[in-house]
């Protein structure tokens, strides 16, 4: 009789390489597998590094807006908001109220589109083969049409500037947003029917990759991953910025921190964002969009500043060190995807190979955000 | 062989065989090409898209264009791959699909060969294809392929058991393995009325044998990117596709003959062989559309969940179905007891699927933020700005 | 089972809806007025010369340094027909580097540059990368022919 210890098994190294349909970008995972159980995961990043932080040192504060779009390319307005808040804090500009409202509305709509993208891609990772993706993108396209009418571009908006926004919204902006929101709610209902109570999806995502609240805080997670683990921390509530204090909304908080909870938290966040947009659209005031005492050239004092927003993926922060002049000396981006991804090994070891894909999908990384 | 309503016996057995071969090959190829197009169009409509539109009117020539492209591709073989195993794997998957067509009766008089053990033959032959997956997985000298091949072999072997058992339950009721007699038994009432649980098990097992969602883990596109077929290109890869769609057609035909009444219900066909053919094809088409519908609505199960579903859910239910059939047949209870017992079994199956995942309901709790947090004094101070 | 049946219901209901695909290139969706494709230079039809004076403002402001500008004395000013003392001599924009950030339009004092907001601005595929560097005549041609109605923010 051969006992189990005498049978020699070999651990396979599987390379989910940079080119893979489900690694959300050029991301490489080297997985060591014993049968079907994962023993070790080694993530390799850096394939998308373009030197965005260094390039921002060579251009002044207005020119660098273009690069801020391109870090987290699914939640661009939130990136621009963080950058503009940092520069405004540094230089001491005051943003007029209409601009603050416009920024807030666009940021929350951008959060909706980012989460819609997550829901679509999540379905594909689990095997839906396209159905959830097209449903989510239908609604996303409608909102992106609004963004195109406001800023002129479908993906890299470049619409915010330190001090306000670059030009005013078109006249039919309020009416367009009110037109689109019912469609978004209908789309969310469709996705809910398709995904949330689907037994196969629940079987694939419950109990997988669970993080307790204490471990989530220790690993530095933020955003929906932290809230799914049970920690009610949201920068809009705990370190309020912009005008979030004027609206009634809630923060969805999960319980177990597994893949299913993260999906549910993001689903609920979409509804909360829609509620904020509805309230803000009703309150949109008239007025100027740039401060009156706007300097022609933005010059910063010798100072350091850090500003963070609640991005779609977590806490997105910009840290600027300025030595005077009109260019930053050092611009550092605290990207949420990078910090969330660092916990990948902890969540994945011990699960099956198929679960690794589901867990990676639930972290909701954007590779340009990880690598900058 | 009786074919094309000619109803004569061809003297020379070799000529007979060659004609039969020609019919099968033509039928298979045309059906596979058509089915690929139909699947793409129906899938697109389920996803709010249009599907192929540019090649030919409404994209009808798309599959032909794909076939021409695949024929023109280079036939790659990894240098360290085991040559004969690698090259013979597509044939090992393709040929059992061919052979299955031999015993299927399309109408009362049309089949390549009327076998007394038709059901047994079809199940036996279509179960041979798993060796091709193993050969493809091993012969490719690629870890992804090996992983996919092992998964495929495990899945295919496991799900043959519920497939066979459900068909066995049906043939117990009918009393014969001959497909013609099974159809004629359903003259007034089709068998899915009497045996709904067997139909459920058959559909689940057939989906798994066809490697479609929710059981498509061997070729999981977003994980191991093609599984055992990852190293194949060109015409060899297209043979896998062809075999897959041919199997789809065979299982749909089998399902329509055994459970939906074939050419008989509700026409009670004695005449009109062409009408019978159309009717059988329509029922098979209904099942095909159902399979496509399921494919684009469900994600895929993990390999261990797949195995659990087979061995712990489907096989006990299949045995239960056989046991209940045996009770009803031995004690000669009226047929409606078949419906009652099998229907109760189906309700049990649905309950098991329902309960296995929803142990406790899940939701998120909402923590209020924004204005709700602020004391009332500050709120009224800002209320003026909202006008 | 219920979740699966709900999913099947919604996919079936979707099949009965109209598909949302727009079949490009047979059908071109309308682009909004503010659409930002690539920058173009504007032609002053009243005086028959470009608006651009070659002042280098956009060249300095461009984050990716995709423009090259030179200026010359304006012959029409010597004649007295034009108020512009200098006029642009040569102007190259490398569309391959341009990131369409709109800063060049913002800093221009003469409203001489605008973003192309037609479909022609998006359908710019070339076989050779060097063909993406456009010179003055190519940049002026579309507005000269009256093909675009540019939108420049006030």
PDB file of N, CA, C and O in Angstrom, chain A residues 209-262:
ATOM      1  N   UNK A 209     -11.839  34.510  -0.804  1.00  0.00           N
ATOM      2  CA  UNK A 209     -11.014  35.690  -0.632  1.00  0.00           C
ATOM      3  C   UNK A 209     -11.492  36.602   0.467  1.00  0.00           C
ATOM      4  O   UNK A 209     -11.466  37.813   0.310  1.00  0.00           O
ATOM      5  N   UNK A 210     -11.914  36.044   1.575  1.00  0.00           N
ATOM      6  CA  UNK A 210     -12.474  36.878   2.638  1.00  0.00           C
ATOM      7  C   UNK A 210     -11.359  37.580   3.398  1.00  0.00           C
ATOM      8  O   UNK A 210     -10.300  37.011   3.650  1.00  0.00           O
ATOM      9  N   UNK A 211     -11.597  38.824   3.745  1.00  0.00           N
ATOM     10  CA  UNK A 211     -10.660  39.600   4.561  1.00  0.00           C
ATOM     11  C   UNK A 211     -11.424  40.134   5.757  1.00  0.00           C
ATOM     12  O   UNK A 211     -12.431  40.809   5.585  1.00  0.00           O
ATOM     13  N   UNK A 212     -10.920  39.873   6.920  1.00  0.00           N
ATOM     14  CA  UNK A 212     -11.574  40.430   8.097  1.00  0.00           C
ATOM     15  C   UNK A 212     -11.233  41.905   8.206  1.00  0.00           C
ATOM     16  O   UNK A 212     -10.300  42.408   7.574  1.00  0.00           O
ATOM     17  N   UNK A 213     -11.997  42.604   9.043  1.00  0.00           N
ATOM     18  CA  UNK A 213     -11.818  44.055   9.136  1.00  0.00           C
ATOM     19  C   UNK A 213     -10.416  44.409   9.612  1.00  0.00           C
ATOM     20  O   UNK A 213      -9.772  45.332   9.104  1.00  0.00           O
ATOM     21  N   UNK A 214      -9.920  43.650  10.575  1.00  0.00           N
ATOM     22  CA  UNK A 214      -8.605  43.991  11.131  1.00  0.00           C
ATOM     23  C   UNK A 214      -7.511  43.809  10.094  1.00  0.00           C
ATOM     24  O   UNK A 214      -6.623  44.643   9.936  1.00  0.00           O
ATOM     25  N   UNK A 215      -7.600  42.696   9.338  1.00  0.00           N
ATOM     26  CA  UNK A 215      -6.566  42.464   8.322  1.00  0.00           C
ATOM     27  C   UNK A 215      -6.679  43.471   7.199  1.00  0.00           C
ATOM     28  O   UNK A 215      -5.669  43.887   6.634  1.00  0.00           O
ATOM     29  N   UNK A 216      -7.907  43.875   6.895  1.00  0.00           N
ATOM     30  CA  UNK A 216      -8.062  44.853   5.817  1.00  0.00           C
ATOM     31  C   UNK A 216      -7.395  46.160   6.195  1.00  0.00           C
ATOM     32  O   UNK A 216      -6.718  46.796   5.384  1.00  0.00           O
ATOM     33  N   UNK A 217      -7.563  46.572   7.443  1.00  0.00           N
ATOM     34  CA  UNK A 217      -6.929  47.823   7.869  1.00  0.00           C
ATOM     35  C   UNK A 217      -5.419  47.663   7.890  1.00  0.00           C
ATOM     36  O   UNK A 217      -4.674  48.560   7.474  1.00  0.00           O
ATOM     37  N   UNK A 218      -4.939  46.505   8.326  1.00  0.00           N
ATOM     38  CA  UNK A 218      -3.488  46.311   8.387  1.00  0.00           C
ATOM     39  C   UNK A 218      -2.857  46.342   7.015  1.00  0.00           C
ATOM     40  O   UNK A 218      -1.731  46.805   6.846  1.00  0.00           O
ATOM     41  N   UNK A 219      -3.552  45.819   6.026  1.00  0.00           N
ATOM     42  CA  UNK A 219      -2.990  45.799   4.686  1.00  0.00           C
ATOM     43  C   UNK A 219      -3.154  47.118   3.955  1.00  0.00           C
ATOM     44  O   UNK A 219      -2.674  47.264   2.842  1.00  0.00           O
ATOM     45  N   UNK A 220      -3.860  48.057   4.551  1.00  0.00           N
ATOM     46  CA  UNK A 220      -3.956  49.342   3.888  1.00  0.00           C
ATOM     47  C   UNK A 220      -4.976  49.393   2.765  1.00  0.00           C
ATOM     48  O   UNK A 220      -4.846  50.172   1.839  1.00  0.00           O
ATOM     49  N   UNK A 221      -5.985  48.547   2.844  1.00  0.00           N
ATOM     50  CA  UNK A 221      -7.005  48.596   1.806  1.00  0.00           C
ATOM     51  C   UNK A 221      -7.865  49.838   2.000  1.00  0.00           C
ATOM     52  O   UNK A 221      -7.893  50.427   3.063  1.00  0.00           O
ATOM     53  N   UNK A 222      -8.543  50.195   0.947  1.00  0.00           N
ATOM     54  CA  UNK A 222      -9.445  51.337   1.060  1.00  0.00           C
ATOM     55  C   UNK A 222     -10.541  51.162   0.045  1.00  0.00           C
ATOM     56  O   UNK A 222     -10.482  50.280  -0.796  1.00  0.00           O
ATOM     57  N   UNK A 223     -11.535  52.010   0.141  1.00  0.00           N
ATOM     58  CA  UNK A 223     -12.588  51.956  -0.848  1.00  0.00           C
ATOM     59  C   UNK A 223     -13.532  50.788  -0.623  1.00  0.00           C
ATOM     60  O   UNK A 223     -13.717  50.336   0.497  1.00  0.00           O
ATOM     61  N   UNK A 224     -14.147  50.302  -1.689  1.00  0.00           N
ATOM     62  CA  UNK A 224     -15.150  49.247  -1.503  1.00  0.00           C
ATOM     63  C   UNK A 224     -14.586  47.992  -0.876  1.00  0.00           C
ATOM     64  O   UNK A 224     -15.301  47.269  -0.187  1.00  0.00           O
ATOM     65  N   UNK A 225     -13.300  47.713  -1.048  1.00  0.00           N
ATOM     66  CA  UNK A 225     -12.752  46.508  -0.420  1.00  0.00           C
ATOM     67  C   UNK A 225     -12.757  46.638   1.090  1.00  0.00           C
ATOM     68  O   UNK A 225     -13.031  45.682   1.811  1.00  0.00           O
ATOM     69  N   UNK A 226     -12.446  47.848   1.582  1.00  0.00           N
ATOM     70  CA  UNK A 226     -12.436  48.026   3.029  1.00  0.00           C
ATOM     71  C   UNK A 226     -13.852  48.000   3.575  1.00  0.00           C
ATOM     72  O   UNK A 226     -14.133  47.411   4.616  1.00  0.00           O
ATOM     73  N   UNK A 227     -14.751  48.649   2.828  1.00  0.00           N
ATOM     74  CA  UNK A 227     -16.121  48.704   3.325  1.00  0.00           C
ATOM     75  C   UNK A 227     -16.782  47.341   3.283  1.00  0.00           C
ATOM     76  O   UNK A 227     -17.614  47.023   4.120  1.00  0.00           O
ATOM     77  N   UNK A 228     -16.391  46.514   2.341  1.00  0.00           N
ATOM     78  CA  UNK A 228     -16.983  45.177   2.299  1.00  0.00           C
ATOM     79  C   UNK A 228     -16.538  44.344   3.488  1.00  0.00           C
ATOM     80  O   UNK A 228     -17.238  43.407   3.875  1.00  0.00           O
ATOM     81  N   UNK A 229     -15.378  44.663   4.053  1.00  0.00           N
ATOM     82  CA  UNK A 229     -14.915  43.900   5.213  1.00  0.00           C
ATOM     83  C   UNK A 229     -15.546  44.355   6.493  1.00  0.00           C
ATOM     84  O   UNK A 229     -15.232  43.826   7.556  1.00  0.00           O
ATOM     85  N   UNK A 230     -16.380  45.380   6.445  1.00  0.00           N
ATOM     86  CA  UNK A 230     -17.102  45.773   7.641  1.00  0.00           C
ATOM     87  C   UNK A 230     -16.628  47.054   8.266  1.00  0.00           C
ATOM     88  O   UNK A 230     -17.131  47.441   9.322  1.00  0.00           O
ATOM     89  N   UNK A 231     -15.684  47.754   7.662  1.00  0.00           N
ATOM     90  CA  UNK A 231     -15.182  48.988   8.254  1.00  0.00           C
ATOM     91  C   UNK A 231     -15.899  50.149   7.582  1.00  0.00           C
ATOM     92  O   UNK A 231     -15.722  50.367   6.391  1.00  0.00           O
ATOM     93  N   UNK A 232     -16.681  50.932   8.302  1.00  0.00           N
ATOM     94  CA  UNK A 232     -17.440  52.004   7.649  1.00  0.00           C
ATOM     95  C   UNK A 232     -16.610  53.261   7.441  1.00  0.00           C
ATOM     96  O   UNK A 232     -16.910  54.312   7.994  1.00  0.00           O
ATOM     97  N   UNK A 233     -15.562  53.158   6.627  1.00  0.00           N
ATOM     98  CA  UNK A 233     -14.652  54.277   6.403  1.00  0.00           C
ATOM     99  C   UNK A 233     -14.807  54.752   4.981  1.00  0.00           C
ATOM    100  O   UNK A 233     -14.576  54.010   4.049  1.00  0.00           O
ATOM    101  N   UNK A 234     -15.210  55.997   4.833  1.00  0.00           N
ATOM    102  CA  UNK A 234     -15.361  56.586   3.515  1.00  0.00           C
ATOM    103  C   UNK A 234     -14.944  58.028   3.630  1.00  0.00           C
ATOM    104  O   UNK A 234     -15.397  58.729   4.528  1.00  0.00           O
ATOM    105  N   UNK A 235     -14.074  58.482   2.755  1.00  0.00           N
ATOM    106  CA  UNK A 235     -13.548  59.831   2.881  1.00  0.00           C
ATOM    107  C   UNK A 235     -14.629  60.887   2.729  1.00  0.00           C
ATOM    108  O   UNK A 235     -14.497  61.991   3.229  1.00  0.00           O
ATOM    109  N   UNK A 236     -15.719  60.530   2.050  1.00  0.00           N
ATOM    110  CA  UNK A 236     -16.777  61.508   1.908  1.00  0.00           C
ATOM    111  C   UNK A 236     -17.484  61.743   3.228  1.00  0.00           C
ATOM    112  O   UNK A 236     -18.154  62.762   3.424  1.00  0.00           O
ATOM    113  N   UNK A 237     -17.360  60.755   4.125  1.00  0.00           N
ATOM    114  CA  UNK A 237     -18.047  60.878   5.397  1.00  0.00           C
ATOM    115  C   UNK A 237     -17.076  61.270   6.501  1.00  0.00           C
ATOM    116  O   UNK A 237     -17.404  62.069   7.366  1.00  0.00           O
ATOM    117  N   UNK A 238     -15.866  60.704   6.475  1.00  0.00           N
ATOM    118  CA  UNK A 238     -14.978  60.873   7.620  1.00  0.00           C
ATOM    119  C   UNK A 238     -14.019  62.038   7.465  1.00  0.00           C
ATOM    120  O   UNK A 238     -13.573  62.597   8.449  1.00  0.00           O
ATOM    121  N   UNK A 239     -13.649  62.399   6.250  1.00  0.00           N
ATOM    122  CA  UNK A 239     -12.832  63.590   6.031  1.00  0.00           C
ATOM    123  C   UNK A 239     -13.482  64.354   4.904  1.00  0.00           C
ATOM    124  O   UNK A 239     -12.952  64.402   3.791  1.00  0.00           O
ATOM    125  N   UNK A 240     -14.634  64.951   5.163  1.00  0.00           N
ATOM    126  CA  UNK A 240     -15.428  65.460   4.031  1.00  0.00           C
ATOM    127  C   UNK A 240     -14.711  66.555   3.266  1.00  0.00           C
ATOM    128  O   UNK A 240     -14.030  67.407   3.836  1.00  0.00           O
ATOM    129  N   UNK A 241     -14.842  66.497   1.970  1.00  0.00           N
ATOM    130  CA  UNK A 241     -14.279  67.514   1.107  1.00  0.00           C
ATOM    131  C   UNK A 241     -15.396  67.951   0.177  1.00  0.00           C
ATOM    132  O   UNK A 241     -16.495  67.424   0.248  1.00  0.00           O
ATOM    133  N   UNK A 242     -15.143  68.918  -0.602  1.00  0.00           N
ATOM    134  CA  UNK A 242     -16.146  69.404  -1.552  1.00  0.00           C
ATOM    135  C   UNK A 242     -17.477  69.638  -0.827  1.00  0.00           C
ATOM    136  O   UNK A 242     -17.494  70.072   0.302  1.00  0.00           O
ATOM    137  N   UNK A 243     -18.576  69.305  -1.449  1.00  0.00           N
ATOM    138  CA  UNK A 243     -19.864  69.669  -0.869  1.00  0.00           C
ATOM    139  C   UNK A 243     -20.641  68.471  -0.378  1.00  0.00           C
ATOM    140  O   UNK A 243     -21.863  68.501  -0.354  1.00  0.00           O
ATOM    141  N   UNK A 244     -19.959  67.383  -0.011  1.00  0.00           N
ATOM    142  CA  UNK A 244     -20.708  66.190   0.329  1.00  0.00           C
ATOM    143  C   UNK A 244     -21.548  66.355   1.574  1.00  0.00           C
ATOM    144  O   UNK A 244     -22.463  65.579   1.816  1.00  0.00           O
ATOM    145  N   UNK A 245     -21.242  67.366   2.375  1.00  0.00           N
ATOM    146  CA  UNK A 245     -22.025  67.548   3.599  1.00  0.00           C
ATOM    147  C   UNK A 245     -23.423  68.031   3.323  1.00  0.00           C
ATOM    148  O   UNK A 245     -24.233  68.094   4.237  1.00  0.00           O
ATOM    149  N   UNK A 246     -23.708  68.420   2.097  1.00  0.00           N
ATOM    150  CA  UNK A 246     -25.026  68.998   1.845  1.00  0.00           C
ATOM    151  C   UNK A 246     -26.045  67.978   1.396  1.00  0.00           C
ATOM    152  O   UNK A 246     -27.204  68.305   1.220  1.00  0.00           O
ATOM    153  N   UNK A 247     -25.626  66.767   1.148  1.00  0.00           N
ATOM    154  CA  UNK A 247     -26.548  65.796   0.556  1.00  0.00           C
ATOM    155  C   UNK A 247     -26.758  64.642   1.502  1.00  0.00           C
ATOM    156  O   UNK A 247     -25.928  64.336   2.342  1.00  0.00           O
ATOM    157  N   UNK A 248     -27.878  63.993   1.321  1.00  0.00           N
ATOM    158  CA  UNK A 248     -28.190  62.827   2.124  1.00  0.00           C
ATOM    159  C   UNK A 248     -27.863  61.588   1.331  1.00  0.00           C
ATOM    160  O   UNK A 248     -28.464  61.342   0.285  1.00  0.00           O
ATOM    161  N   UNK A 249     -26.930  60.842   1.833  1.00  0.00           N
ATOM    162  CA  UNK A 249     -26.634  59.574   1.181  1.00  0.00           C
ATOM    163  C   UNK A 249     -26.128  58.620   2.252  1.00  0.00           C
ATOM    164  O   UNK A 249     -25.974  59.000   3.415  1.00  0.00           O
ATOM    165  N   UNK A 250     -25.886  57.403   1.893  1.00  0.00           N
ATOM    166  CA  UNK A 250     -25.412  56.419   2.855  1.00  0.00           C
ATOM    167  C   UNK A 250     -24.212  55.702   2.291  1.00  0.00           C
ATOM    168  O   UNK A 250     -23.947  55.731   1.099  1.00  0.00           O
ATOM    169  N   UNK A 251     -23.511  55.084   3.198  1.00  0.00           N
ATOM    170  CA  UNK A 251     -22.331  54.311   2.802  1.00  0.00           C
ATOM    171  C   UNK A 251     -22.672  52.842   2.961  1.00  0.00           C
ATOM    172  O   UNK A 251     -22.976  52.406   4.052  1.00  0.00           O
ATOM    173  N   UNK A 252     -22.640  52.054   1.894  1.00  0.00           N
ATOM    174  CA  UNK A 252     -22.913  50.628   2.070  1.00  0.00           C
ATOM    175  C   UNK A 252     -21.712  49.933   2.707  1.00  0.00           C
ATOM    176  O   UNK A 252     -20.573  50.145   2.285  1.00  0.00           O
ATOM    177  N   UNK A 253     -21.990  49.137   3.697  1.00  0.00           N
ATOM    178  CA  UNK A 253     -20.927  48.429   4.406  1.00  0.00           C
ATOM    179  C   UNK A 253     -21.277  46.953   4.409  1.00  0.00           C
ATOM    180  O   UNK A 253     -22.397  46.586   4.729  1.00  0.00           O
ATOM    181  N   UNK A 254     -20.319  46.113   4.064  1.00  0.00           N
ATOM    182  CA  UNK A 254     -20.559  44.674   4.017  1.00  0.00           C
ATOM    183  C   UNK A 254     -20.234  44.030   5.339  1.00  0.00           C
ATOM    184  O   UNK A 254     -20.109  44.675   6.365  1.00  0.00           O
ATOM    185  N   UNK A 255     -20.099  42.701   5.294  1.00  0.00           N
ATOM    186  CA  UNK A 255     -19.895  41.999   6.553  1.00  0.00           C
ATOM    187  C   UNK A 255     -18.699  41.069   6.538  1.00  0.00           C
ATOM    188  O   UNK A 255     -17.898  41.080   7.445  1.00  0.00           O
ATOM    189  N   UNK A 256     -18.583  40.254   5.492  1.00  0.00           N
ATOM    190  CA  UNK A 256     -17.554  39.224   5.516  1.00  0.00           C
ATOM    191  C   UNK A 256     -16.328  39.593   4.706  1.00  0.00           C
ATOM    192  O   UNK A 256     -15.287  39.015   4.879  1.00  0.00           O
ATOM    193  N   UNK A 257     -16.447  40.524   3.801  1.00  0.00           N
ATOM    194  CA  UNK A 257     -15.300  40.896   3.013  1.00  0.00           C
ATOM    195  C   UNK A 257     -14.915  39.897   1.935  1.00  0.00           C
ATOM    196  O   UNK A 257     -13.788  39.900   1.473  1.00  0.00           O
ATOM    197  N   UNK A 258     -15.855  39.065   1.514  1.00  0.00           N
ATOM    198  CA  UNK A 258     -15.501  38.159   0.424  1.00  0.00           C
ATOM    199  C   UNK A 258     -15.919  38.786  -0.901  1.00  0.00           C
ATOM    200  O   UNK A 258     -16.372  39.917  -0.955  1.00  0.00           O
ATOM    201  N   UNK A 259     -15.733  38.005  -1.949  1.00  0.00           N
ATOM    202  CA  UNK A 259     -15.941  38.550  -3.291  1.00  0.00           C
ATOM    203  C   UNK A 259     -17.389  39.004  -3.467  1.00  0.00           C
ATOM    204  O   UNK A 259     -17.675  40.044  -4.047  1.00  0.00           O
ATOM    205  N   UNK A 260     -18.310  38.227  -2.924  1.00  0.00           N
ATOM    206  CA  UNK A 260     -19.720  38.571  -3.105  1.00  0.00           C
ATOM    207  C   UNK A 260     -20.061  39.862  -2.391  1.00  0.00           C
ATOM    208  O   UNK A 260     -20.807  40.698  -2.887  1.00  0.00           O
ATOM    209  N   UNK A 261     -19.488  40.057  -1.213  1.00  0.00           N
ATOM    210  CA  UNK A 261     -19.757  41.292  -0.492  1.00  0.00           C
ATOM    211  C   UNK A 261     -19.229  42.501  -1.242  1.00  0.00           C
ATOM    212  O   UNK A 261     -19.868  43.557  -1.255  1.00  0.00           O
ATOM    213  N   UNK A 262     -18.038  42.356  -1.862  1.00  0.00           N
ATOM    214  CA  UNK A 262     -17.518  43.492  -2.602  1.00  0.00           C
ATOM    215  C   UNK A 262     -18.421  43.834  -3.775  1.00  0.00           C
ATOM    216  O   UNK A 262     -18.655  45.000  -4.093  1.00  0.00           O
TER     217      UNK A 262
END
